[in-house]
mmCIF file with all atom_site columns, C-alpha atoms in Angstrom:
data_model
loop_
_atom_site.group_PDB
_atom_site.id
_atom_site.type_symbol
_atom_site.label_atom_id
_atom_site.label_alt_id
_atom_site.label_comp_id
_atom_site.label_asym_id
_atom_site.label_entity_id
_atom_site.label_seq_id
_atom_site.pdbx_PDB_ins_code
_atom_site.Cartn_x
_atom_site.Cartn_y
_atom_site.Cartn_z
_atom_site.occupancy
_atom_site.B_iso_or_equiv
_atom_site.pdbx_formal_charge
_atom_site.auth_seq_id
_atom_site.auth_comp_id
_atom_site.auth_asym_id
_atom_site.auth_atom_id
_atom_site.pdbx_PDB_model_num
ATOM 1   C CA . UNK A 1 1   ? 58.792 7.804  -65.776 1.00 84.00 ? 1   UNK A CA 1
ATOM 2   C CA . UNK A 1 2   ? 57.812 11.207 -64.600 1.00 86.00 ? 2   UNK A CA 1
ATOM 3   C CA . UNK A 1 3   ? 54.470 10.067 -63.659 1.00 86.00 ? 3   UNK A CA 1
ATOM 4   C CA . UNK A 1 4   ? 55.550 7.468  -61.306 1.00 88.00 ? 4   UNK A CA 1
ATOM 5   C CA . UNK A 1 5   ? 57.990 9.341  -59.641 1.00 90.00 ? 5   UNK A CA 1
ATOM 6   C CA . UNK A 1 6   ? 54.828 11.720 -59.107 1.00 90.00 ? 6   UNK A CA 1
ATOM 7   C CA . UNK A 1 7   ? 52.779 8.669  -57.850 1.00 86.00 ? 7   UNK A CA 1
ATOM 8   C CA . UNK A 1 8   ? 55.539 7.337  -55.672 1.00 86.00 ? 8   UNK A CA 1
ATOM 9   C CA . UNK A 1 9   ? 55.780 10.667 -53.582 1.00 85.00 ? 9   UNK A CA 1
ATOM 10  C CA . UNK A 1 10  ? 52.229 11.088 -53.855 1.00 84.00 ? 10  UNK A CA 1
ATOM 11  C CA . UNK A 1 11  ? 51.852 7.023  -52.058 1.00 81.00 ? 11  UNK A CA 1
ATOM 12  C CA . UNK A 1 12  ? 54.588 8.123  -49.632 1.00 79.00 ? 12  UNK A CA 1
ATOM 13  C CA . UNK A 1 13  ? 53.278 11.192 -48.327 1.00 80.00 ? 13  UNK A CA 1
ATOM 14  C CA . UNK A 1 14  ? 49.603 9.628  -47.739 1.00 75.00 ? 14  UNK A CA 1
ATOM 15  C CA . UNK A 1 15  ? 51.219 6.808  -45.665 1.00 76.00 ? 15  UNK A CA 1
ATOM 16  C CA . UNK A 1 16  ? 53.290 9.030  -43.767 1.00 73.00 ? 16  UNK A CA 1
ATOM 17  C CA . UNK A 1 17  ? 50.125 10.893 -42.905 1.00 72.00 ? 17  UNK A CA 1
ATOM 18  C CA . UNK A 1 18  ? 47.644 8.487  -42.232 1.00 69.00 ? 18  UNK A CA 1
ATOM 19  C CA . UNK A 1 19  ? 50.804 6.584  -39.644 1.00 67.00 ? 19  UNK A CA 1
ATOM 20  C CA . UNK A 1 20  ? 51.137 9.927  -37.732 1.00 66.00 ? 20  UNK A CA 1
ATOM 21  C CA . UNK A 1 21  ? 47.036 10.028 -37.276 1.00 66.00 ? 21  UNK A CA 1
ATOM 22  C CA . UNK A 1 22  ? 47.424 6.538  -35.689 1.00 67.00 ? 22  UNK A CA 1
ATOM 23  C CA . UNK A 1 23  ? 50.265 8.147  -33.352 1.00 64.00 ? 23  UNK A CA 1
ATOM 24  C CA . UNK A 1 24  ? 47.942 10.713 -32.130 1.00 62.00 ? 24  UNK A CA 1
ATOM 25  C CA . UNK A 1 25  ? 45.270 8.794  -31.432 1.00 65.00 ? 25  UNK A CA 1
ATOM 26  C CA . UNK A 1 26  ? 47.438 5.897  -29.363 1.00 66.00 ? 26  UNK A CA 1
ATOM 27  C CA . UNK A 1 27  ? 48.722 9.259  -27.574 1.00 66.00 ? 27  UNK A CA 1
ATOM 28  C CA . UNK A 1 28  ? 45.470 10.304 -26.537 1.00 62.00 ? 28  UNK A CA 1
ATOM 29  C CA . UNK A 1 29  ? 44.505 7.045  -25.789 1.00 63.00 ? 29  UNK A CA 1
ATOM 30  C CA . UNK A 1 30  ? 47.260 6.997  -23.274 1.00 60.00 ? 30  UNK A CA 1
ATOM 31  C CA . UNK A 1 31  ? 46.733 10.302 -21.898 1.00 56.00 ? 31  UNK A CA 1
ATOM 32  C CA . UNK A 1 32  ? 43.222 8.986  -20.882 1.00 51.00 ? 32  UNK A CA 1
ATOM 33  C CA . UNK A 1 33  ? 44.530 6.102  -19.329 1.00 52.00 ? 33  UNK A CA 1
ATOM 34  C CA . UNK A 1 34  ? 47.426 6.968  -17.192 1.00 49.00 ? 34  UNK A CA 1
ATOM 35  C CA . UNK A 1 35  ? 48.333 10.427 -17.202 1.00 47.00 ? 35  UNK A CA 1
ATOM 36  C CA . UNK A 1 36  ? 45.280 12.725 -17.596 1.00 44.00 ? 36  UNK A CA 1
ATOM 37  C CA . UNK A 1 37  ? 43.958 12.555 -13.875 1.00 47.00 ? 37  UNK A CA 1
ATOM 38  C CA . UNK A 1 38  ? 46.040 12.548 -10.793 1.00 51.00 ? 38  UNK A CA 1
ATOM 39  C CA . UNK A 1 39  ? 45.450 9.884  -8.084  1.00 66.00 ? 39  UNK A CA 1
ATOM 40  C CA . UNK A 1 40  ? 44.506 10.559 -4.537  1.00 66.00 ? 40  UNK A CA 1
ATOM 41  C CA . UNK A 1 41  ? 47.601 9.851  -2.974  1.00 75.00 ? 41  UNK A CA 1
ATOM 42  C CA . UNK A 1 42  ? 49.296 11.938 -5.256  1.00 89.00 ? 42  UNK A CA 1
ATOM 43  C CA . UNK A 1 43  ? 46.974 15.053 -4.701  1.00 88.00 ? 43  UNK A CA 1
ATOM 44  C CA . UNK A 1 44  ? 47.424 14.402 -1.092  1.00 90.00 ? 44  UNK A CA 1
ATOM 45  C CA . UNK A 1 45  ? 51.109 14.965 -1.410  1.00 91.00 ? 45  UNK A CA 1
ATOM 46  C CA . UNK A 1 46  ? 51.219 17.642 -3.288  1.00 91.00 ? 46  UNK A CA 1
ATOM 47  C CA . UNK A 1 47  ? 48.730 19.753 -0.916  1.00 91.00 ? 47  UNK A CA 1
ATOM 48  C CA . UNK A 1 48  ? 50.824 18.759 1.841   1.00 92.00 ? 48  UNK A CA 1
ATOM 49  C CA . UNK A 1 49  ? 54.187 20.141 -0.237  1.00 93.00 ? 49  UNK A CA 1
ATOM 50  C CA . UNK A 1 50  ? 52.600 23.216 -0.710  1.00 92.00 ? 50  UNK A CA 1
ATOM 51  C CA . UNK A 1 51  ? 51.099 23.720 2.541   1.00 92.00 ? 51  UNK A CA 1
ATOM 52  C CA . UNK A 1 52  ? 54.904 23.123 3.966   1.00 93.00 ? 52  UNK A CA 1
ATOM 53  C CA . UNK A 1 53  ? 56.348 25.618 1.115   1.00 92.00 ? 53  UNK A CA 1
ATOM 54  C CA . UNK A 1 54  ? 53.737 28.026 2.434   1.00 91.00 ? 54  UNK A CA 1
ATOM 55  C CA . UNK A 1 55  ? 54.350 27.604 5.923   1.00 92.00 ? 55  UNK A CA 1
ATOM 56  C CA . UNK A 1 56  ? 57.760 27.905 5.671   1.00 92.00 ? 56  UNK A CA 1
ATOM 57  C CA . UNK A 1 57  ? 57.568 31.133 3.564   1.00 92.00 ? 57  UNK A CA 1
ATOM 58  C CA . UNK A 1 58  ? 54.786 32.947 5.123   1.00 91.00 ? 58  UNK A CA 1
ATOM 59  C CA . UNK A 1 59  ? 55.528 31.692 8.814   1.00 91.00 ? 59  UNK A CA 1
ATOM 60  C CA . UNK A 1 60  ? 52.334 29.913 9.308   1.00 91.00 ? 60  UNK A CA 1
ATOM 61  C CA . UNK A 1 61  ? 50.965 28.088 12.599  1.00 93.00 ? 61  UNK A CA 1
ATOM 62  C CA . UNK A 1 62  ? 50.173 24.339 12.284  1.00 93.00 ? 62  UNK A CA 1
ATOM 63  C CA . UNK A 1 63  ? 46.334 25.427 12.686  1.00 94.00 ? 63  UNK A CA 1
ATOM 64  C CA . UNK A 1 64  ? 46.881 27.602 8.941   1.00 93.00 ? 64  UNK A CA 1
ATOM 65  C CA . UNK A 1 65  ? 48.853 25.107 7.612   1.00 93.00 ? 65  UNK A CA 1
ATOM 66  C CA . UNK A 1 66  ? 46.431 22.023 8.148   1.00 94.00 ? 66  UNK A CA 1
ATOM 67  C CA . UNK A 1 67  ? 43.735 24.586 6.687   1.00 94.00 ? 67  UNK A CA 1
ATOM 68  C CA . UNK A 1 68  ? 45.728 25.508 3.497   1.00 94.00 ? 68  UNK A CA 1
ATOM 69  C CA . UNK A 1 69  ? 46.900 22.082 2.830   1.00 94.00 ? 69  UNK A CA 1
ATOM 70  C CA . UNK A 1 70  ? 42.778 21.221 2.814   1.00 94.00 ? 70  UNK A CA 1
ATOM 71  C CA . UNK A 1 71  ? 41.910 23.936 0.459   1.00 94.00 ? 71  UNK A CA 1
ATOM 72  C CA . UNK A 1 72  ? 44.859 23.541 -1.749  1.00 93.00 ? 72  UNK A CA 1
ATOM 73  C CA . UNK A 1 73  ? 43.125 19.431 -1.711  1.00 93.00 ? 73  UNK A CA 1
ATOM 74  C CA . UNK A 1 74  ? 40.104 20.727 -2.713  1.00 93.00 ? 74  UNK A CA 1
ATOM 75  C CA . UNK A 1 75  ? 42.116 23.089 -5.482  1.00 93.00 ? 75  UNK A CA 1
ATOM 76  C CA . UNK A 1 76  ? 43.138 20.373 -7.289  1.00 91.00 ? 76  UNK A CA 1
ATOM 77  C CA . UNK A 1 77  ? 40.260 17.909 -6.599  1.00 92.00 ? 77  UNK A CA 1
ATOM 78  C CA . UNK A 1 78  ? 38.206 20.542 -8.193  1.00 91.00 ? 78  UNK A CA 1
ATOM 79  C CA . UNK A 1 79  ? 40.738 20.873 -11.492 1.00 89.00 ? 79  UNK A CA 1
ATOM 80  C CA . UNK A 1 80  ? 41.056 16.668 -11.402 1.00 89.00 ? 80  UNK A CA 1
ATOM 81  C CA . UNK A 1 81  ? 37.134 16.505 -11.412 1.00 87.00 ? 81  UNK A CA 1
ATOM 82  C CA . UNK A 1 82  ? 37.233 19.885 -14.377 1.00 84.00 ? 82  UNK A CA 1
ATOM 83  C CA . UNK A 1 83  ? 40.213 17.791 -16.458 1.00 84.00 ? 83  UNK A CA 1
ATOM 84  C CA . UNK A 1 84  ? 38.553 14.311 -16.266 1.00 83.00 ? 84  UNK A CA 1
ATOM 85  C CA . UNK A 1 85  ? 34.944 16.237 -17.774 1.00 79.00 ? 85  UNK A CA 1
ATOM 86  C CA . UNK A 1 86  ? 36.950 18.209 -20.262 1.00 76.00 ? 86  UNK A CA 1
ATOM 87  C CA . UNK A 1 87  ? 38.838 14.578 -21.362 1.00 74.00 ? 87  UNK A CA 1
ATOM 88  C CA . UNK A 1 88  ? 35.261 12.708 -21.263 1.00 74.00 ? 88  UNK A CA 1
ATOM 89  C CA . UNK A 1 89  ? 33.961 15.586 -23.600 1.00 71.00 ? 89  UNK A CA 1
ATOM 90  C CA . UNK A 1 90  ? 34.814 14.831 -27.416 1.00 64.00 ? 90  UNK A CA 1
ATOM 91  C CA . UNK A 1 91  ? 33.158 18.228 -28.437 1.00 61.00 ? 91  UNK A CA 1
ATOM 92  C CA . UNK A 1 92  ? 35.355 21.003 -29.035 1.00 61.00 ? 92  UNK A CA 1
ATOM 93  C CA . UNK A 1 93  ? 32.890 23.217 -29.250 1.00 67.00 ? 93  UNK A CA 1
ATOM 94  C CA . UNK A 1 94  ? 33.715 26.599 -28.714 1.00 68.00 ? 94  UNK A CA 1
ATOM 95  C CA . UNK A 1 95  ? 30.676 27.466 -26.434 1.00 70.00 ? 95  UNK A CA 1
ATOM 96  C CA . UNK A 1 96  ? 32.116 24.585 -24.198 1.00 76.00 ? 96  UNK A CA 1
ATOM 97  C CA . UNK A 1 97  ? 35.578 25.661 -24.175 1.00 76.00 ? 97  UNK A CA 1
ATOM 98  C CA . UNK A 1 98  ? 34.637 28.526 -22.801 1.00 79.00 ? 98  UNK A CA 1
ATOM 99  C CA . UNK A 1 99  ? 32.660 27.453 -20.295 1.00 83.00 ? 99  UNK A CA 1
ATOM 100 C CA . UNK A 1 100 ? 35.274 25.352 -18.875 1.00 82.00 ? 100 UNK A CA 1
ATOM 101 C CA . UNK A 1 101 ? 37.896 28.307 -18.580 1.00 84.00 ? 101 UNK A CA 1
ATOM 102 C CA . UNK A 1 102 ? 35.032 29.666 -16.393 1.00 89.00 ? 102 UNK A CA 1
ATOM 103 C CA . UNK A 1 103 ? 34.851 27.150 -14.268 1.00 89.00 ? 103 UNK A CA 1
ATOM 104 C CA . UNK A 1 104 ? 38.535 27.374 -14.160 1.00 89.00 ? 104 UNK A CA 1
ATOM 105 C CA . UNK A 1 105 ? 38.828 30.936 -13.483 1.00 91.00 ? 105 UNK A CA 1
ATOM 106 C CA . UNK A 1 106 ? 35.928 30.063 -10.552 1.00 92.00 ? 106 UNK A CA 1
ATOM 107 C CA . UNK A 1 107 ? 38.027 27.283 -9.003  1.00 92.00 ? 107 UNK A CA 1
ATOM 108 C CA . UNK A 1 108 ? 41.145 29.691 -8.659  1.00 91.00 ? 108 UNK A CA 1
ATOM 109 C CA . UNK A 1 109 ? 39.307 32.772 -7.432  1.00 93.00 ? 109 UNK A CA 1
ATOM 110 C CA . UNK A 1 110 ? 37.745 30.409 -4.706  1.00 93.00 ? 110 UNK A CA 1
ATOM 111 C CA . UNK A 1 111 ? 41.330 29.314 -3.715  1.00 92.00 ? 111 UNK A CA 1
ATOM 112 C CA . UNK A 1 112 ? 42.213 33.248 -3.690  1.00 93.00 ? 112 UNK A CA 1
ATOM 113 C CA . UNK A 1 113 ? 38.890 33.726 -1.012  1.00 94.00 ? 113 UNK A CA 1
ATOM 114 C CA . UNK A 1 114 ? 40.305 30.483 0.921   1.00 93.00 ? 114 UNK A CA 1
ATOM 115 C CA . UNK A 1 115 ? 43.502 31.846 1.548   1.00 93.00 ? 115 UNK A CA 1
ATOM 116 C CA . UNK A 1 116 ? 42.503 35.514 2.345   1.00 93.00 ? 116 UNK A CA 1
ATOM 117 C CA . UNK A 1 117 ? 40.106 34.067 4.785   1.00 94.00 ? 117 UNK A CA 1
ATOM 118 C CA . UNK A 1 118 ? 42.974 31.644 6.287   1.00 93.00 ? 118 UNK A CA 1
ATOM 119 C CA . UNK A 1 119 ? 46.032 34.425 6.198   1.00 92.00 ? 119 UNK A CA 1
ATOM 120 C CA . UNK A 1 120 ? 46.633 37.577 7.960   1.00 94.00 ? 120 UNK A CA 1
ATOM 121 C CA . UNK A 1 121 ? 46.611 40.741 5.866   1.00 92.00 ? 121 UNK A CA 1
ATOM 122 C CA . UNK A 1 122 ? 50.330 40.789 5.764   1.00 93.00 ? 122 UNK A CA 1
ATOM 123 C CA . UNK A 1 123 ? 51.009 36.809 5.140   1.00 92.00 ? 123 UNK A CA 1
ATOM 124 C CA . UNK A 1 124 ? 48.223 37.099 1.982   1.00 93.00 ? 124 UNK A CA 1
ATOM 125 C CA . UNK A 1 125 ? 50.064 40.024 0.489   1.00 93.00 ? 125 UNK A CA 1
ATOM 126 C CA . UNK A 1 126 ? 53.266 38.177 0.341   1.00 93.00 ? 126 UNK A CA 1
ATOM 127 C CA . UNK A 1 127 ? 51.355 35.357 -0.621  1.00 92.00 ? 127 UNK A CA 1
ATOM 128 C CA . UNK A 1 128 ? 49.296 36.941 -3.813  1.00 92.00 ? 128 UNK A CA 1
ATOM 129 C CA . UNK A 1 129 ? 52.774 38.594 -4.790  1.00 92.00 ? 129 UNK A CA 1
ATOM 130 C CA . UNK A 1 130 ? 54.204 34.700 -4.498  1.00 91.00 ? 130 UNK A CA 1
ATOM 131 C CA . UNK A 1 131 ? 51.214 33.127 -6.634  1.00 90.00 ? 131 UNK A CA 1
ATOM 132 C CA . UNK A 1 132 ? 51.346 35.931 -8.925  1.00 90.00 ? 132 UNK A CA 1
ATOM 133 C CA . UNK A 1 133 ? 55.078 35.301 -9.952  1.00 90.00 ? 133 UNK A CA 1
ATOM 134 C CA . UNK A 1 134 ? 54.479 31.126 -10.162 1.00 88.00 ? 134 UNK A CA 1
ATOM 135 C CA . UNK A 1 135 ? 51.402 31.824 -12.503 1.00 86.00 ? 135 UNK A CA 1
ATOM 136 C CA . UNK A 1 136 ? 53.751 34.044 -14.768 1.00 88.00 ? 136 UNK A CA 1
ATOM 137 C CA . UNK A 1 137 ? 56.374 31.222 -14.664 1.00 89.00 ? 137 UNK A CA 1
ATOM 138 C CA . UNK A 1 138 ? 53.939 28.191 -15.625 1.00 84.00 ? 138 UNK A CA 1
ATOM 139 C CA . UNK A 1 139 ? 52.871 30.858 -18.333 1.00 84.00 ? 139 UNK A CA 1
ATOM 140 C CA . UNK A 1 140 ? 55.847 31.285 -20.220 1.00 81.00 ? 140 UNK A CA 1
ATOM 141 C CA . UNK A 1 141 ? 56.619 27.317 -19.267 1.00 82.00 ? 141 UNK A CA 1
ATOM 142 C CA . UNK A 1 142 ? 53.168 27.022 -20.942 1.00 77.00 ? 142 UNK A CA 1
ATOM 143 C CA . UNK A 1 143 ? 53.987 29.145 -24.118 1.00 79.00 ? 143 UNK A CA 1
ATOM 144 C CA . UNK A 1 144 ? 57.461 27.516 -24.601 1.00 80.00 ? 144 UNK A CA 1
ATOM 145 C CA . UNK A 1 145 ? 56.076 23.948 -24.583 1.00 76.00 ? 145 UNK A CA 1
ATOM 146 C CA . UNK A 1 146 ? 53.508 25.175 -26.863 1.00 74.00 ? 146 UNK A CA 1
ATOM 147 C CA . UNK A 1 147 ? 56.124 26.789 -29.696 1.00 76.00 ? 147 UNK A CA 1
ATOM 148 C CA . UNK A 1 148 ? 58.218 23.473 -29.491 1.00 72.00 ? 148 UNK A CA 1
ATOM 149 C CA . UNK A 1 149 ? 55.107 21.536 -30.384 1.00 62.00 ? 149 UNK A CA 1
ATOM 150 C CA . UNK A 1 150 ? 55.584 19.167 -27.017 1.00 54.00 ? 150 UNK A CA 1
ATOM 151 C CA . UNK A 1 151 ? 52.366 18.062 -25.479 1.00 53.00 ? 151 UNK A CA 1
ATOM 152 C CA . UNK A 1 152 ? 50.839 20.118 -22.873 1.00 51.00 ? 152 UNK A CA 1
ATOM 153 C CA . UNK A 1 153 ? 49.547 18.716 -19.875 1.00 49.00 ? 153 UNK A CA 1
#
């Protein structure tokens, strides 16, 4: 008796395992397909958002505006075009990992150089003080997400 009781848990907990590895993989799946990489349209919008949140908090003039909405565009065409190789890679190689928060770290300092060169001394202090607080708040959004166990996007 004690031996099948043993065998029935031991049949239980294997199909319970091997019906969550399908559920990952379908979620990955998915994540390739619709959510992993942002559309055009979608990119377009958001530059133009923050380029009016900008403008509206640093007192901008239409010329820095149109320029800041362009280089936040190229901002996040450069993370779509980073995301899409980092989905297409299987590897997790650490070497490769690495290289990617590089190229990370180079598409945000090359933001930074975009908007020193389109603000005024005084409009990219308050700015940098701005972007400093929003990366501290999508950090600890970051690390919460990642102790509940939801998937981070």
């Amino acid at each position: 008796m004690m031996k099948r009781i043993i065998l029935v848990a031991m049949v239980l907990s294997l199909s319970v395992s091997g019906l969550a590895q399908i559920k990952k993989e379908k979620k990955m799946e998915s994540m390739h397909d619709s959510k992993s990489v942002m559309d055009h349209d979608n990119q377009e919008a958001r530059a133009m958002i923050y380029a009016d949140k900008m403008a509206t908090r640093l007192s901008l003039n239409l010329e820095q505006k149109e320029k800041i909405r362009e280089a936040h565009l190229k901002r996040l065409e450069n993370e779509k075009d980073l995301k899409t190789a980092m989905l297409n890679s299987k590897d997790s190689m650490i070497e490769e990992k690495k290289d990617m928060m590089e190229q990370r770290k180079q598409i945000q300092q090359d933001f930074k150089d975009d908007m020193k060169a389109i603000l005024n001394a005084n409009q990219f202090s308050r700015w940098k003080g701005m972007h400093e607080r929003e990366m501290k708040m999508n950090e600890k959004a970051y690390k919460l997400k990642k102790n509940k166990g939801d998937k981070i996007e």
